[in-house]
Amino acid sequence: MPAGRHLLGDYDVYVDETSARLADGTLAGSILSLDQALRNVIQVTGCTLNEALAGMTTTAARVLGQEEERGRVAPGSRADLVLLTPDLHVHSTIVAGEVVYEAAR
């Protein structure tokens, strides 16, 4: 989410490089990107890439009761994918078979 003022429901949220806050200073959520979260999990826990990815995909889908349509690449599942670089930054994002984001090269 870019820095600046954003609307979250009926609330103005002010985002800078460190946080997202309401006008009174209350935290309004996280600005942590999923790829940074993946790198953090691996660094902090020492788990493998496969273990970290499972936690963010198949395990998360199962916990939410959505394992039949999310969290895996298989016929009948949603085809939303994030392709990562070798250093685990987002290279591109594919939603419903269409590339919707590509990192600058």
Backbone as a chain_set.jsonl record, in Angstrom:
{"seq": "MPAGRHLLGDYDVYVDETSARLADGTLAGSILSLDQALRNVIQVTGCTLNEALAGMTTTAARVLGQEEERGRVAPGSRADLVLLTPDLHVHSTIVAGEVVYEAAR", "coords": {"N": [[0.853, -1.171, 0.0], [0.68, 2.147, -0.911], [2.299, 5.065, 0.502], [0.421, 7.57, 2.238], [-2.953, 8.952, 2.491], [-5.691, 6.83, 3.048], [-8.847, 5.167, 2.597], [-10.541, 3.162, 4.879], [-13.165, 1.368, 5.224], [-15.248, 3.397, 7.016], [-13.21, 4.958, 7.92], [-10.413, 7.169, 7.897], [-7.202, 6.289, 6.977], [-3.803, 6.583, 7.631], [-0.901, 6.041, 5.99], [2.523, 5.347, 6.268], [6.052, 4.735, 5.809], [6.391, 2.93, 7.87], [4.019, 2.19, 9.221], [0.385, 1.792, 9.437], [-2.057, 3.96, 10.359], [-4.844, 5.266, 12.282], [-6.369, 8.552, 12.479], [-6.117, 9.28, 15.173], [-3.84, 7.991, 15.944], [-4.017, 5.292, 16.5], [-3.182, 1.946, 15.677], [-3.967, 0.709, 12.473], [-3.807, -1.631, 11.16], [-1.654, -3.913, 9.368], [1.215, -3.213, 7.35], [2.833, -4.988, 6.256], [4.169, -6.848, 3.661], [3.267, -9.884, 1.904], [5.397, -11.334, 0.781], [7.546, -10.328, 2.264], [6.754, -11.2, 4.778], [7.008, -13.961, 4.386], [9.819, -14.182, 4.049], [10.564, -13.286, 6.601], [9.451, -15.296, 8.304], [10.966, -17.552, 7.58], [13.548, -16.659, 8.261], [13.315, -16.104, 11.047], [12.295, -18.486, 12.219], [13.749, -20.544, 11.104], [12.677, -22.442, 9.49], [12.041, -24.44, 6.524], [11.783, -23.352, 3.072], [9.651, -24.682, 1.811], [8.117, -25.46, 4.062], [7.398, -22.945, 5.109], [5.95, -21.87, 2.944], [3.836, -23.72, 2.824], [2.52, -23.093, 5.198], [1.466, -20.645, 4.522], [-0.222, -21.225, 2.475], [-1.495, -24.049, 1.762], [-1.994, -24.961, 4.442], [-3.152, -22.663, 5.592], [-5.444, -22.412, 3.953], [-6.766, -24.799, 4.637], [-7.295, -24.401, 7.394], [-9.102, -22.33, 7.182], [-11.182, -23.653, 6.056], [-11.259, -23.883, 3.299], [-9.932, -25.587, 1.615], [-10.585, -27.044, -0.662], [-10.859, -25.31, -2.805], [-8.793, -23.456, -2.681], [-5.285, -22.685, -2.023], [-3.733, -24.575, -3.323], [-2.346, -25.859, -6.376], [-4.28, -27.122, -8.718], [-6.616, -28.932, -10.821], [-9.731, -27.292, -10.956], [-9.244, -25.725, -8.754], [-8.712, -22.361, -7.541], [-6.835, -20.299, -9.667], [-4.823, -18.451, -8.772], [-1.72, -17.089, -8.542], [1.524, -16.396, -7.166], [4.57, -15.545, -8.355], [7.871, -15.964, -7.395], [11.111, -14.431, -7.003], [14.497, -15.794, -6.91], [15.492, -14.765, -4.494], [13.231, -14.463, -3.008], [11.398, -12.343, -3.522], [8.571, -10.66, -4.939], [8.005, -11.538, -8.221], [6.026, -11.739, -10.209], [2.416, -11.645, -10.462], [-0.387, -13.69, -10.879], [-3.729, -13.784, -11.653], [-6.616, -15.6, -11.923], [-5.614, -16.711, -14.264], [-4.553, -14.544, -15.649], [-1.87, -12.278, -16.015], [-1.392, -9.925, -13.617], [0.378, -8.333, -12.347], [3.732, -7.343, -12.705], [7.025, -7.206, -11.655], [9.267, -4.437, -11.89], [11.977, -4.572, -14.152]], "CA": [[0.0, 0.0, 0.0], [1.548, 3.323, -0.972], [2.173, 6.061, 1.562], [-0.623, 8.566, 2.024], [-4.241, 8.776, 3.153], [-6.532, 5.818, 2.413], [-10.115, 4.94, 3.273], [-10.778, 1.799, 5.349], [-14.541, 1.495, 5.704], [-15.56, 4.808, 7.267], [-12.067, 5.565, 8.599], [-9.219, 7.598, 7.184], [-5.993, 5.606, 7.441], [-2.602, 7.269, 7.167], [0.164, 5.056, 5.811], [3.873, 5.811, 5.962], [6.938, 3.591, 5.564], [6.468, 2.023, 9.014], [2.751, 1.761, 9.81], [-0.907, 2.314, 8.984], [-2.684, 4.435, 11.591], [-5.984, 6.17, 12.235], [-6.003, 9.935, 12.796], [-5.743, 9.39, 16.586], [-2.601, 7.253, 16.177], [-4.283, 3.87, 16.684], [-2.796, 1.103, 14.548], [-5.114, 0.352, 11.64], [-3.492, -2.863, 10.451], [-0.256, -4.129, 9.011], [1.635, -2.895, 5.985], [3.787, -6.038, 5.901], [3.817, -7.578, 2.439], [3.322, -11.329, 2.081], [6.743, -11.834, 0.495], [8.387, -9.997, 3.419], [6.345, -12.123, 5.839], [7.633, -15.245, 4.063], [11.241, -14.079, 4.396], [10.655, -13.187, 8.062], [9.173, -16.609, 8.902], [12.135, -18.409, 7.345], [14.683, -16.143, 9.036], [13.086, -16.184, 12.492], [12.048, -19.846, 12.695], [14.675, -21.51, 10.527], [11.963, -23.46, 8.72], [12.388, -24.492, 5.105], [10.891, -22.611, 2.183], [8.43, -25.482, 1.641], [7.319, -25.37, 5.287], [6.837, -21.594, 5.192], [4.923, -21.744, 1.906], [2.668, -24.513, 3.233], [1.811, -22.318, 6.213], [0.779, -19.51, 3.899], [-1.077, -21.685, 1.377], [-2.347, -25.212, 2.044], [-2.431, -24.972, 5.842], [-4.08, -21.537, 5.774], [-6.706, -22.761, 3.29], [-7.419, -25.841, 5.433], [-7.792, -23.79, 8.625], [-10.258, -21.515, 6.805], [-12.196, -24.509, 5.454], [-11.318, -23.608, 1.863], [-8.888, -26.387, 0.966], [-11.018, -27.591, -1.952], [-10.727, -24.339, -3.891], [-7.646, -22.558, -2.498], [-4.11, -23.215, -1.344], [-3.023, -25.589, -4.103], [-2.486, -25.76, -7.83], [-4.93, -28.364, -9.144], [-7.843, -28.679, -11.579], [-10.865, -26.88, -10.142], [-8.829, -24.765, -7.731], [-8.453, -21.015, -8.055], [-5.511, -20.222, -10.29], [-4.134, -17.224, -8.401], [-0.346, -17.476, -8.231], [2.577, -15.396, -7.017], [5.873, -16.081, -8.748], [8.909, -15.307, -6.603], [12.496, -14.471, -7.456], [15.285, -16.669, -6.035], [15.657, -14.174, -3.162], [11.89, -14.434, -2.417], [10.653, -11.116, -3.773], [7.545, -10.909, -5.952], [8.355, -11.34, -9.628], [4.766, -11.454, -10.894], [1.196, -12.178, -9.866], [-1.344, -14.162, -11.875], [-5.067, -13.948, -11.081], [-7.542, -16.212, -12.89], [-4.903, -16.959, -15.512], [-4.063, -13.3, -16.249], [-0.801, -11.584, -15.29], [-1.9, -8.631, -13.162], [1.504, -7.547, -11.831], [5.095, -7.773, -13.0], [8.007, -6.296, -11.063], [10.153, -3.747, -12.838], [13.209, -5.343, -14.376]], "C": [[0.9, 1.236, 0.0], [1.309, 4.268, 0.202], [1.072, 7.047, 1.2], [-1.883, 8.231, 2.793], [-5.085, 7.793, 2.346], [-7.812, 5.678, 3.226], [-10.243, 3.463, 3.612], [-12.16, 1.799, 5.98], [-14.869, 2.975, 5.817], [-14.383, 5.575, 7.855], [-10.985, 6.007, 7.625], [-8.026, 6.899, 7.814], [-4.802, 6.302, 6.803], [-1.45, 6.274, 7.16], [1.468, 5.787, 5.555], [4.748, 4.578, 5.804], [6.984, 2.589, 6.711], [5.129, 1.505, 9.521], [1.547, 2.332, 9.069], [-1.676, 2.684, 10.241], [-3.914, 5.281, 11.303], [-5.51, 7.561, 12.634], [-5.56, 10.093, 14.248], [-4.483, 8.606, 16.936], [-2.78, 5.764, 16.396], [-3.832, 3.09, 15.45], [-4.039, 0.651, 13.795], [-4.877, -0.94, 10.873], [-2.021, -2.912, 10.12], [0.009, -3.676, 7.584], [2.676, -3.903, 5.505], [3.314, -6.768, 4.65], [3.978, -9.08, 2.677], [4.704, -11.893, 1.773], [7.703, -11.501, 1.631], [8.038, -10.908, 4.59], [6.976, -13.492, 5.626], [9.112, -15.226, 4.441], [11.432, -14.018, 5.906], [10.468, -14.544, 8.732], [10.386, -17.523, 8.758], [13.307, -17.961, 8.203], [14.504, -16.373, 10.536], [12.968, -17.624, 12.982], [13.062, -20.86, 12.207], [13.976, -22.608, 9.741], [12.405, -23.413, 7.259], [11.413, -23.627, 4.306], [9.58, -23.37, 2.006], [7.53, -25.412, 2.867], [6.65, -24.0, 5.399], [5.724, -21.403, 4.167], [3.666, -22.535, 2.256], [1.846, -23.752, 4.268], [0.997, -21.173, 5.638], [-0.198, -19.935, 2.807], [-1.977, -22.826, 1.833], [-2.857, -25.234, 3.478], [-3.431, -23.855, 6.099], [-5.436, -21.846, 5.145], [-7.475, -23.807, 4.098], [-8.032, -25.255, 6.699], [-9.05, -22.96, 8.35], [-11.378, -22.331, 6.162], [-12.336, -24.313, 3.955], [-10.319, -24.441, 1.072], [-9.303, -26.981, -0.373], [-10.809, -26.61, -3.101], [-9.521, -23.413, -3.781], [-6.459, -23.315, -1.906], [-3.344, -24.282, -2.092], [-3.231, -25.318, -5.588], [-3.012, -27.103, -8.308], [-6.172, -28.012, -9.953], [-9.0, -28.354, -10.638], [-10.528, -25.903, -9.038], [-8.649, -23.398, -8.365], [-7.022, -20.946, -8.558], [-4.848, -18.875, -10.026], [-2.748, -17.609, -7.904], [0.531, -16.255, -8.036], [3.878, -16.081, -7.377], [6.944, -15.266, -8.046], [10.265, -15.407, -7.281], [13.268, -15.417, -6.543], [15.5, -16.1, -4.625], [14.306, -13.843, -2.51], [11.225, -13.061, -2.436], [9.659, -11.413, -4.898], [8.075, -10.565, -7.343], [7.102, -10.971, -10.412], [3.612, -12.123, -10.158], [0.22, -12.51, -10.986], [-2.672, -14.409, -11.167], [-5.989, -14.454, -12.186], [-6.889, -16.352, -14.261], [-4.337, -15.734, -16.203], [-2.959, -12.693, -15.388], [-1.319, -10.194, -14.924], [-0.8, -7.749, -12.589], [2.801, -8.178, -12.292], [6.04, -6.741, -12.42], [8.834, -5.646, -12.161], [11.446, -4.527, -12.962], [14.41, -4.457, -14.385]], "O": [[1.794, 1.345, 0.839], [0.24, 4.26, 0.812], [0.821, 7.324, 0.027], [-1.888, 7.339, 3.641], [-5.186, 7.901, 1.124], [-7.851, 6.031, 4.405], [-10.076, 2.606, 2.744], [-12.316, 2.184, 7.139], [-14.779, 3.718, 4.839], [-14.54, 6.73, 8.25], [-10.68, 5.312, 6.655], [-7.858, 6.913, 9.033], [-4.789, 6.576, 5.603], [-1.075, 5.734, 8.2], [1.533, 6.714, 4.748], [4.223, 3.471, 5.676], [7.551, 1.507, 6.557], [5.094, 0.474, 10.193], [1.663, 3.209, 8.213], [-1.924, 1.832, 11.095], [-4.029, 5.919, 10.256], [-4.375, 7.727, 13.079], [-4.72, 10.943, 14.543], [-4.094, 8.558, 18.103], [-1.791, 5.034, 16.472], [-4.068, 3.514, 14.318], [-5.038, 0.261, 14.399], [-5.682, -1.301, 10.015], [-1.243, -2.056, 10.54], [-0.867, -3.748, 6.722], [3.321, -3.7, 4.476], [2.183, -7.249, 4.596], [4.74, -9.495, 3.551], [5.144, -12.833, 2.434], [8.586, -12.3, 1.94], [8.929, -11.345, 5.319], [7.432, -14.119, 6.582], [9.601, -16.156, 5.083], [12.359, -14.629, 6.438], [11.234, -14.907, 9.625], [10.782, -18.19, 9.714], [13.986, -18.791, 8.808], [15.441, -16.791, 11.216], [13.485, -17.954, 14.049], [13.227, -21.917, 12.814], [14.604, -23.597, 9.364], [13.058, -22.465, 6.822], [10.36, -23.229, 4.804], [8.508, -22.766, 2.046], [6.31, -25.316, 2.733], [5.472, -23.907, 5.745], [4.675, -20.84, 4.482], [2.553, -22.07, 2.012], [0.616, -23.766, 4.22], [-0.029, -20.78, 6.193], [-0.926, -19.1, 2.27], [-3.111, -22.587, 2.25], [-4.037, -25.5, 3.707], [-4.45, -24.074, 6.753], [-6.472, -21.567, 5.749], [-8.696, -23.715, 4.231], [-9.169, -25.578, 7.042], [-9.951, -22.896, 9.186], [-12.404, -21.776, 5.766], [-13.407, -24.547, 3.395], [-9.906, -24.048, -0.019], [-8.439, -27.387, -1.15], [-10.606, -27.025, -4.242], [-9.254, -22.651, -4.711], [-6.598, -24.414, -1.369], [-2.392, -24.846, -1.553], [-4.174, -24.636, -5.989], [-2.29, -28.099, -8.308], [-6.725, -26.924, -9.799], [-9.222, -29.052, -9.649], [-11.426, -25.309, -8.442], [-8.458, -23.285, -9.576], [-6.108, -21.482, -7.932], [-4.363, -18.229, -10.955], [-2.62, -18.372, -6.947], [0.315, -15.213, -8.656], [4.246, -17.086, -6.77], [6.935, -14.035, -8.092], [10.534, -16.343, -8.034], [12.751, -15.809, -5.497], [15.67, -16.858, -3.671], [14.242, -13.043, -1.577], [10.566, -12.67, -1.473], [9.882, -12.31, -5.711], [8.531, -9.45, -7.596], [7.106, -10.013, -11.185], [3.802, -13.032, -9.35], [0.022, -11.725, -11.913], [-2.73, -15.16, -10.192], [-6.128, -13.829, -13.237], [-7.531, -16.139, -15.29], [-3.699, -15.864, -17.248], [-3.099, -12.605, -14.168], [-1.643, -9.39, -15.797], [-1.01, -6.557, -12.366], [2.952, -9.4, -12.274], [5.884, -5.544, -12.657], [9.067, -6.232, -13.218], [11.946, -5.078, -11.982], [15.53, -4.937, -14.56]]}, "num_chains": 1, "name": "protein.A"}
